[in-house]
Amino acid sequence: MRIEDIQVPGKLSKTETELRVSFLEHVGMIPGGEKLKACIQCGTCTGSCPVSYAMDIPPRELIALFRAGDLETIFRSNSIWTCASCYACQVRCPAAIKITDIIYALKQTAMERKIYSRKFPVHAIYNAFMKNMRRFGRLNEPRLMTYYFLISGFWKAFAFLPLAFRMAVKGRLDYRASKIKDIKNLRKILKAAEQLDMPVEYEVKPYMESAVGYKAVG
Amino acid sequence: MQYTYYPGCSLHSAHKGYDESCKSVFEALGCSLQELPDWNCCGATIYMSNREFTSLAVAARNLALAEAQQQDLVAPCSACYRVLNKSNHYFHNSGELLEKVNGCLAEAGLHYCGTVRVRHPLDVLINDVGLEIIRHQVKKPLHGLKIANYYGCQIVRPEHVFDDCENPMTMDNLFESLGAENVYFPFKVSCCGGMLMTTTENVALRLSKEILENARENAADCIVTTCPLCQMNLEAYQRRINRVYGTRLSMPILFFTQVMGVALGIDEKRLGISRNFYRCERLETIARSASESHYATTVNA
């Protein structure tokens, strides 16, 4: 947030407004996503999370920060990339908030707006996966790892060589990617779907009470 | 009983043992699995969390292909099971979403109405085949084998379709009826770290270490799991865990169909047990022993 924004109380920065619209659009896709407003800040999610010790902002605080109108802080933290998708928080939440799915919505917004800390290589594996999908229609793990190492740093591959060797001995490493027969049509589906998934340009709105906190989700 | 089989990418590469054992067990119990023709990757957690709508369209292609077969779709991989189930759930909830997805599928001449049921092999074995019939097929009861049942996250969460999400019991009941002993294992639904093993390794190593150590403390001979990614994390990274934490773990990690296959008297080669890194000696002894034909009657008496 720029200093001018802080000096004018109640004004959201351009990025913040854009982020909120984008995030809320993703939340709108989740069945029951609007329950986000029902958070009572009890901390069951943080307590259930097996990786909250490694997050700089635990799940409960993610929701608090969203409410306070500070999504940018969330995206600059490692939290959303540390989530292992175990859904422990989601099934235990007394307010039935789909926390894991909301973290997914945060990830989608971050990837869309390219706001993530460069320290975390997670986005690299995401890109590698999508490339693999478009090319073969099926996932080939050794190729995925190769792409990943090329993007995130090839020296990391050396630590994986002994493991790759052991896998190969047991007949569990297959570098030949199997391509699906109907790959052309799959690519057509991917193209059509990606167009609907594309980020839309948002106009910057001035601060409104309805854009922050509970009111933002209706 | 006939089912459409969706093996998923990992069962065709790094976890062939699960694929082989799953087919053998279903065959031994008189169920036929027909592989879904020209299936594509389900999109897994990565696609789902990154491009949600695209991932729904990718999953919908599989569902549309399965719909033409008019049978339940069996997905052994936990990630595939969860993604396909979750997408199905979304389509049931929102007709608008299904319409949008069908718009994309139309590019390939496909259409999905939303009638497919996605099942996990564990669900099929317990609820369709039934423990009673399985017990009658047992040739080599698993007496003396101590098992830690590890369900992992994704078959019980977020939608608990066939079992409880905090304390699932289907696999415990299954192995109890096969004669094995289930050890106390509070980590049965804990997270192994999943994808974090490649991106934030130190976090995932700690989670996996806790699961492995707990199984060893409770004197389990092996950990039995349903998820390829859990099997990979717990088995292939054991050496690294030993190096980082100074532990001396060598815990065999088996798929539930592999252990079940041994009890049903299926040849070890058809179960892919030799593909695992760690050998479970007690299970091998049972596999070598002569088969007992009166197991079901002794249990009933």
Short mmCIF file of N, CA, C and O in Angstrom, two decimals, chain A residues 25-123:
data_model
loop_
_atom_site.label_atom_id
_atom_site.label_comp_id
_atom_site.label_asym_id
_atom_site.label_seq_id
_atom_site.Cartn_x
_atom_site.Cartn_y
_atom_site.Cartn_z
N GLU A 25 -14.90 -12.97 -6.93
CA GLU A 25 -15.44 -13.69 -8.08
C GLU A 25 -15.12 -15.18 -7.97
O GLU A 25 -15.96 -16.03 -8.23
N HIS A 26 -13.89 -15.49 -7.55
CA HIS A 26 -13.51 -16.90 -7.38
C HIS A 26 -14.30 -17.54 -6.25
O HIS A 26 -14.69 -18.69 -6.34
N VAL A 27 -14.50 -16.78 -5.16
CA VAL A 27 -15.26 -17.32 -4.03
C VAL A 27 -16.69 -17.63 -4.47
O VAL A 27 -17.29 -18.61 -4.04
N GLY A 28 -17.21 -16.78 -5.37
CA GLY A 28 -18.57 -16.98 -5.86
C GLY A 28 -18.78 -18.31 -6.54
O GLY A 28 -19.90 -18.81 -6.62
N MET A 29 -17.69 -18.92 -7.05
CA MET A 29 -17.81 -20.22 -7.73
C MET A 29 -17.98 -21.38 -6.77
O MET A 29 -18.47 -22.43 -7.13
N ILE A 30 -17.53 -21.17 -5.52
CA ILE A 30 -17.57 -22.27 -4.55
C ILE A 30 -19.00 -22.42 -4.02
O ILE A 30 -19.56 -21.44 -3.54
N PRO A 31 -19.58 -23.62 -4.10
CA PRO A 31 -20.90 -23.77 -3.48
C PRO A 31 -20.77 -23.54 -1.97
O PRO A 31 -19.95 -24.18 -1.31
N GLY A 32 -21.52 -22.61 -1.44
CA GLY A 32 -21.42 -22.30 -0.01
C GLY A 32 -20.27 -21.35 0.29
O GLY A 32 -19.91 -21.18 1.45
N GLY A 33 -19.69 -20.74 -0.74
CA GLY A 33 -18.55 -19.85 -0.53
C GLY A 33 -18.91 -18.60 0.26
O GLY A 33 -18.08 -18.04 0.98
N GLU A 34 -20.19 -18.19 0.17
CA GLU A 34 -20.61 -16.97 0.85
C GLU A 34 -20.59 -17.11 2.37
O GLU A 34 -20.64 -16.12 3.09
N LYS A 35 -20.42 -18.37 2.85
CA LYS A 35 -20.37 -18.57 4.30
C LYS A 35 -19.12 -17.94 4.92
O LYS A 35 -19.00 -17.88 6.14
N LEU A 36 -18.23 -17.48 4.07
CA LEU A 36 -17.04 -16.78 4.53
C LEU A 36 -17.38 -15.71 5.56
O LEU A 36 -16.64 -15.46 6.50
N LYS A 37 -18.54 -15.08 5.39
CA LYS A 37 -18.92 -14.00 6.30
C LYS A 37 -19.31 -14.51 7.68
O LYS A 37 -19.49 -13.73 8.61
N ALA A 38 -19.46 -15.84 7.81
CA ALA A 38 -19.92 -16.38 9.09
C ALA A 38 -18.78 -16.65 10.07
O ALA A 38 -18.99 -17.22 11.13
N CYS A 39 -17.54 -16.27 9.70
CA CYS A 39 -16.39 -16.60 10.55
C CYS A 39 -16.52 -15.96 11.91
O CYS A 39 -16.81 -14.77 12.03
N ILE A 40 -16.32 -16.79 12.97
CA ILE A 40 -16.38 -16.25 14.33
C ILE A 40 -14.99 -16.15 14.93
O ILE A 40 -14.84 -15.95 16.13
N GLN A 41 -13.96 -16.33 14.11
CA GLN A 41 -12.57 -16.20 14.56
C GLN A 41 -12.27 -17.11 15.75
O GLN A 41 -11.61 -16.70 16.71
N CYS A 42 -12.74 -18.35 15.70
CA CYS A 42 -12.53 -19.25 16.85
C CYS A 42 -11.16 -19.90 16.82
O CYS A 42 -10.63 -20.31 17.84
N GLY A 43 -10.56 -20.03 15.61
CA GLY A 43 -9.21 -20.58 15.53
C GLY A 43 -9.16 -22.09 15.40
O GLY A 43 -8.09 -22.69 15.48
N THR A 44 -10.32 -22.74 15.18
CA THR A 44 -10.30 -24.19 14.98
C THR A 44 -9.47 -24.56 13.75
O THR A 44 -8.76 -25.56 13.75
N CYS A 45 -9.53 -23.71 12.72
CA CYS A 45 -8.78 -23.99 11.49
C CYS A 45 -7.28 -23.99 11.77
O CYS A 45 -6.57 -24.93 11.39
N THR A 46 -6.81 -22.95 12.45
CA THR A 46 -5.38 -22.87 12.75
C THR A 46 -4.96 -24.04 13.63
O THR A 46 -3.90 -24.63 13.43
N GLY A 47 -5.82 -24.39 14.58
CA GLY A 47 -5.50 -25.50 15.48
C GLY A 47 -5.48 -26.83 14.76
O GLY A 47 -4.70 -27.72 15.11
N SER A 48 -6.31 -26.99 13.72
CA SER A 48 -6.37 -28.27 13.00
C SER A 48 -5.31 -28.37 11.93
O SER A 48 -4.99 -29.46 11.48
N CYS A 49 -4.78 -27.24 11.52
CA CYS A 49 -3.87 -27.22 10.38
C CYS A 49 -2.53 -27.86 10.73
O CYS A 49 -1.86 -27.42 11.65
N PRO A 50 -2.11 -28.92 9.99
CA PRO A 50 -0.84 -29.56 10.32
C PRO A 50 0.37 -28.72 9.94
O PRO A 50 1.48 -28.98 10.39
N VAL A 51 0.17 -27.70 9.08
CA VAL A 51 1.31 -26.91 8.63
C VAL A 51 1.24 -25.46 9.12
O VAL A 51 2.03 -24.62 8.70
N SER A 52 0.29 -25.15 10.03
CA SER A 52 0.16 -23.75 10.44
C SER A 52 1.43 -23.25 11.13
O SER A 52 1.72 -22.06 11.09
N TYR A 53 2.20 -24.18 11.71
CA TYR A 53 3.44 -23.74 12.37
C TYR A 53 4.43 -23.14 11.36
O TYR A 53 5.29 -22.34 11.73
N ALA A 54 4.30 -23.55 10.10
CA ALA A 54 5.24 -23.06 9.09
C ALA A 54 4.71 -21.87 8.31
O ALA A 54 5.39 -21.34 7.45
N MET A 55 3.47 -21.47 8.60
CA MET A 55 2.88 -20.34 7.86
C MET A 55 3.20 -19.05 8.58
O MET A 55 3.16 -19.01 9.82
N ASP A 56 3.47 -17.97 7.82
CA ASP A 56 3.65 -16.71 8.56
C ASP A 56 2.31 -16.06 8.91
O ASP A 56 2.25 -15.27 9.84
N ILE A 57 1.25 -16.39 8.16
CA ILE A 57 -0.08 -15.95 8.56
C ILE A 57 -0.99 -17.17 8.60
O ILE A 57 -1.32 -17.72 7.55
N PRO A 58 -1.39 -17.65 9.78
CA PRO A 58 -2.22 -18.85 9.85
C PRO A 58 -3.63 -18.63 9.29
O PRO A 58 -4.07 -17.48 9.14
N PRO A 59 -4.38 -19.72 9.00
CA PRO A 59 -5.67 -19.62 8.33
C PRO A 59 -6.67 -18.64 8.98
O PRO A 59 -7.33 -17.90 8.27
N ARG A 60 -6.76 -18.64 10.30
CA ARG A 60 -7.73 -17.73 10.93
C ARG A 60 -7.41 -16.29 10.60
O ARG A 60 -8.29 -15.49 10.28
N GLU A 61 -6.11 -15.96 10.62
CA GLU A 61 -5.71 -14.58 10.33
C GLU A 61 -5.93 -14.22 8.87
O GLU A 61 -6.12 -13.05 8.56
N LEU A 62 -5.91 -15.22 7.98
CA LEU A 62 -6.17 -14.93 6.56
C LEU A 62 -7.55 -14.30 6.43
O LEU A 62 -7.73 -13.30 5.73
N ILE A 63 -8.52 -14.89 7.14
CA ILE A 63 -9.88 -14.38 7.03
C ILE A 63 -9.98 -13.01 7.69
O ILE A 63 -10.63 -12.10 7.17
N ALA A 64 -9.30 -12.85 8.81
CA ALA A 64 -9.31 -11.55 9.50
C ALA A 64 -8.71 -10.47 8.61
O ALA A 64 -9.23 -9.35 8.53
N LEU A 65 -7.63 -10.81 7.91
CA LEU A 65 -6.98 -9.82 7.04
C LEU A 65 -7.85 -9.48 5.84
O LEU A 65 -7.91 -8.32 5.43
N PHE A 66 -8.53 -10.47 5.31
CA PHE A 66 -9.44 -10.21 4.19
C PHE A 66 -10.51 -9.22 4.63
O PHE A 66 -10.81 -8.24 3.95
N ARG A 67 -11.07 -9.47 5.81
CA ARG A 67 -12.11 -8.60 6.35
C ARG A 67 -11.60 -7.18 6.56
O ARG A 67 -12.31 -6.21 6.34
N ALA A 68 -10.38 -7.08 7.01
CA ALA A 68 -9.83 -5.76 7.30
C ALA A 68 -9.43 -5.02 6.02
O ALA A 68 -9.00 -3.88 6.08
N GLY A 69 -9.55 -5.68 4.88
CA GLY A 69 -9.23 -5.03 3.62
C GLY A 69 -7.75 -5.02 3.32
O GLY A 69 -7.21 -4.04 2.82
N ASP A 70 -7.07 -6.13 3.64
CA ASP A 70 -5.64 -6.16 3.37
C ASP A 70 -5.24 -7.48 2.71
O ASP A 70 -4.53 -8.30 3.28
N LEU A 71 -5.72 -7.68 1.50
CA LEU A 71 -5.39 -8.92 0.80
C LEU A 71 -3.93 -8.95 0.36
O LEU A 71 -3.33 -10.00 0.26
N GLU A 72 -3.36 -7.77 0.12
CA GLU A 72 -1.98 -7.73 -0.37
C GLU A 72 -1.01 -8.40 0.59
O GLU A 72 -0.12 -9.14 0.18
N THR A 73 -1.21 -8.18 1.88
CA THR A 73 -0.35 -8.81 2.89
C THR A 73 -0.44 -10.33 2.78
O THR A 73 0.57 -11.03 2.91
N ILE A 74 -1.65 -10.83 2.53
CA ILE A 74 -1.82 -12.28 2.41
C ILE A 74 -0.99 -12.82 1.25
O ILE A 74 -0.28 -13.81 1.38
N PHE A 75 -1.06 -12.11 0.11
CA PHE A 75 -0.36 -12.62 -1.08
C PHE A 75 1.15 -12.55 -0.95
O PHE A 75 1.86 -13.28 -1.61
N ARG A 76 1.64 -11.64 -0.11
CA ARG A 76 3.09 -11.54 0.04
C ARG A 76 3.62 -12.53 1.08
O ARG A 76 4.81 -12.64 1.27
N SER A 77 2.72 -13.23 1.76
CA SER A 77 3.16 -14.21 2.76
C SER A 77 3.32 -15.58 2.09
O SER A 77 2.98 -15.77 0.94
N ASN A 78 3.85 -16.54 2.87
CA ASN A 78 4.03 -17.88 2.29
C ASN A 78 2.80 -18.76 2.53
O ASN A 78 2.76 -19.90 2.10
N SER A 79 1.79 -18.22 3.26
CA SER A 79 0.71 -19.07 3.77
C SER A 79 -0.03 -19.87 2.71
O SER A 79 -0.16 -21.08 2.83
N ILE A 80 -0.54 -19.15 1.67
CA ILE A 80 -1.38 -19.89 0.74
C ILE A 80 -0.59 -20.95 -0.02
O ILE A 80 -1.15 -21.91 -0.49
N TRP A 81 0.72 -20.78 -0.12
CA TRP A 81 1.53 -21.78 -0.84
C TRP A 81 1.97 -22.90 0.08
O TRP A 81 2.50 -23.90 -0.37
N THR A 82 1.79 -22.71 1.38
CA THR A 82 2.19 -23.75 2.33
C THR A 82 1.05 -24.74 2.57
O THR A 82 1.26 -25.83 3.07
N CYS A 83 -0.16 -24.35 2.21
CA CYS A 83 -1.32 -25.23 2.41
C CYS A 83 -1.12 -26.54 1.65
O CYS A 83 -0.79 -26.53 0.47
N ALA A 84 -1.31 -27.67 2.36
CA ALA A 84 -1.09 -28.97 1.72
C ALA A 84 -2.39 -29.58 1.20
O ALA A 84 -2.40 -30.73 0.80
N SER A 85 -3.48 -28.82 1.23
CA SER A 85 -4.80 -29.29 0.77
C SER A 85 -5.28 -30.53 1.51
O SER A 85 -5.77 -31.46 0.88
N CYS A 86 -5.14 -30.56 2.82
CA CYS A 86 -5.59 -31.75 3.54
C CYS A 86 -7.03 -31.63 4.01
O CYS A 86 -7.62 -32.61 4.46
N TYR A 87 -7.60 -30.44 3.91
CA TYR A 87 -9.01 -30.20 4.23
C TYR A 87 -9.37 -30.41 5.70
O TYR A 87 -10.55 -30.52 6.03
N ALA A 88 -8.38 -30.48 6.59
CA ALA A 88 -8.70 -30.69 8.01
C ALA A 88 -9.49 -29.50 8.55
O ALA A 88 -10.43 -29.66 9.32
N CYS A 89 -9.10 -28.27 8.14
CA CYS A 89 -9.79 -27.07 8.62
C CYS A 89 -11.22 -27.04 8.12
O CYS A 89 -12.15 -26.72 8.87
N GLN A 90 -11.38 -27.40 6.86
CA GLN A 90 -12.69 -27.27 6.23
C GLN A 90 -13.75 -28.17 6.88
O GLN A 90 -14.87 -27.75 7.08
N VAL A 91 -13.37 -29.42 7.21
CA VAL A 91 -14.38 -30.31 7.79
C VAL A 91 -14.66 -29.99 9.26
O VAL A 91 -15.69 -30.38 9.79
N ARG A 92 -13.72 -29.30 9.91
CA ARG A 92 -13.93 -29.01 11.33
C ARG A 92 -14.57 -27.66 11.59
O ARG A 92 -15.00 -27.39 12.71
N CYS A 93 -14.58 -26.77 10.61
CA CYS A 93 -15.04 -25.40 10.85
C CYS A 93 -16.47 -25.39 11.36
O CYS A 93 -17.38 -25.91 10.70
N PRO A 94 -16.72 -24.82 12.56
CA PRO A 94 -18.07 -24.81 13.11
C PRO A 94 -19.02 -23.94 12.31
O PRO A 94 -20.24 -24.11 12.40
N ALA A 95 -18.48 -23.00 11.52
CA ALA A 95 -19.34 -22.13 10.72
C ALA A 95 -19.47 -22.65 9.29
O ALA A 95 -20.02 -21.97 8.44
N ALA A 96 -18.95 -23.86 9.04
CA ALA A 96 -19.01 -24.51 7.73
C ALA A 96 -18.41 -23.65 6.61
O ALA A 96 -18.91 -23.63 5.49
N ILE A 97 -17.33 -22.95 6.94
CA ILE A 97 -16.64 -22.16 5.91
C ILE A 97 -15.74 -23.10 5.13
O ILE A 97 -15.04 -23.93 5.71
N LYS A 98 -15.73 -22.95 3.81
CA LYS A 98 -14.89 -23.82 2.97
C LYS A 98 -13.49 -23.23 2.92
O LYS A 98 -13.09 -22.65 1.90
N ILE A 99 -12.74 -23.40 4.00
CA ILE A 99 -11.47 -22.69 4.12
C ILE A 99 -10.47 -23.09 3.04
O ILE A 99 -9.85 -22.24 2.41
N THR A 100 -10.33 -24.42 2.80
CA THR A 100 -9.36 -24.85 1.80
C THR A 100 -9.73 -24.29 0.42
O THR A 100 -8.87 -23.84 -0.33
N ASP A 101 -11.03 -24.33 0.11
CA ASP A 101 -11.46 -23.81 -1.18
C ASP A 101 -11.22 -22.30 -1.27
O ASP A 101 -10.92 -21.77 -2.34
N ILE A 102 -11.35 -21.61 -0.12
CA ILE A 102 -11.09 -20.18 -0.11
C ILE A 102 -9.60 -19.92 -0.31
O ILE A 102 -9.21 -18.98 -1.00
N ILE A 103 -8.76 -20.79 0.26
CA ILE A 103 -7.32 -20.66 0.01
C ILE A 103 -7.03 -20.90 -1.47
O ILE A 103 -6.19 -20.23 -2.07
N TYR A 104 -7.77 -21.83 -2.10
CA TYR A 104 -7.63 -22.03 -3.54
C TYR A 104 -7.99 -20.74 -4.28
O TYR A 104 -7.31 -20.36 -5.24
N ALA A 105 -9.08 -20.09 -3.85
CA ALA A 105 -9.50 -18.84 -4.50
C ALA A 105 -8.41 -17.79 -4.36
O ALA A 105 -8.14 -17.03 -5.30
N LEU A 106 -7.76 -17.77 -3.20
CA LEU A 106 -6.65 -16.83 -3.00
C LEU A 106 -5.49 -17.16 -3.94
O LEU A 106 -4.88 -16.28 -4.53
N LYS A 107 -5.19 -18.46 -4.07
CA LYS A 107 -4.11 -18.88 -4.97
C LYS A 107 -4.41 -18.45 -6.39
O LYS A 107 -3.53 -17.97 -7.10
N GLN A 108 -5.69 -18.66 -6.80
CA GLN A 108 -6.05 -18.31 -8.17
C GLN A 108 -5.86 -16.82 -8.42
O GLN A 108 -5.34 -16.42 -9.45
N THR A 109 -6.30 -16.01 -7.45
CA THR A 109 -6.14 -14.56 -7.59
C THR A 109 -4.66 -14.20 -7.67
O THR A 109 -4.24 -13.39 -8.50
N ALA A 110 -3.85 -14.83 -6.81
CA ALA A 110 -2.42 -14.52 -6.78
C ALA A 110 -1.75 -14.89 -8.10
O ALA A 110 -0.94 -14.11 -8.64
N MET A 111 -2.10 -16.06 -8.65
CA MET A 111 -1.50 -16.49 -9.91
C MET A 111 -1.95 -15.57 -11.05
O MET A 111 -1.15 -15.22 -11.92
N GLU A 112 -3.22 -15.20 -11.02
CA GLU A 112 -3.79 -14.35 -12.04
C GLU A 112 -3.10 -12.99 -12.06
O GLU A 112 -2.77 -12.46 -13.11
N ARG A 113 -2.89 -12.43 -10.87
CA ARG A 113 -2.31 -11.08 -10.76
C ARG A 113 -0.79 -11.11 -10.63
O ARG A 113 -0.16 -10.08 -10.42
N LYS A 114 -0.25 -12.34 -10.64
CA LYS A 114 1.20 -12.54 -10.50
C LYS A 114 1.76 -11.86 -9.26
O LYS A 114 2.81 -11.22 -9.29
N ILE A 115 1.02 -11.98 -8.16
CA ILE A 115 1.54 -11.45 -6.90
C ILE A 115 1.92 -12.63 -6.02
O ILE A 115 1.05 -13.29 -5.46
N TYR A 116 3.17 -12.97 -6.00
CA TYR A 116 3.64 -13.98 -5.07
C TYR A 116 5.10 -13.72 -4.82
O TYR A 116 5.80 -13.14 -5.64
N SER A 117 5.53 -14.15 -3.67
CA SER A 117 6.93 -13.95 -3.34
C SER A 117 7.78 -14.88 -4.21
O SER A 117 7.48 -16.05 -4.35
N ARG A 118 8.82 -14.35 -4.80
CA ARG A 118 9.66 -15.15 -5.71
C ARG A 118 10.40 -16.26 -4.97
O ARG A 118 10.92 -17.18 -5.57
N LYS A 119 10.45 -16.15 -3.65
CA LYS A 119 11.16 -17.15 -2.85
C LYS A 119 10.51 -18.53 -2.96
O LYS A 119 11.17 -19.54 -2.80
N PHE A 120 9.18 -18.56 -3.16
CA PHE A 120 8.49 -19.85 -3.14
C PHE A 120 8.36 -20.40 -4.54
O PHE A 120 7.81 -19.76 -5.42
N PRO A 121 8.89 -21.59 -4.76
CA PRO A 121 8.90 -22.15 -6.11
C PRO A 121 7.58 -22.80 -6.50
O PRO A 121 7.50 -23.44 -7.53
N VAL A 122 6.53 -22.62 -5.69
CA VAL A 122 5.29 -23.36 -5.95
C VAL A 122 4.70 -23.03 -7.31
O VAL A 122 4.27 -23.91 -8.04
N HIS A 123 4.72 -21.73 -7.66
CA HIS A 123 4.11 -21.37 -8.93
C HIS A 123 4.81 -22.06 -10.10
O HIS A 123 4.21 -22.31 -11.13
#
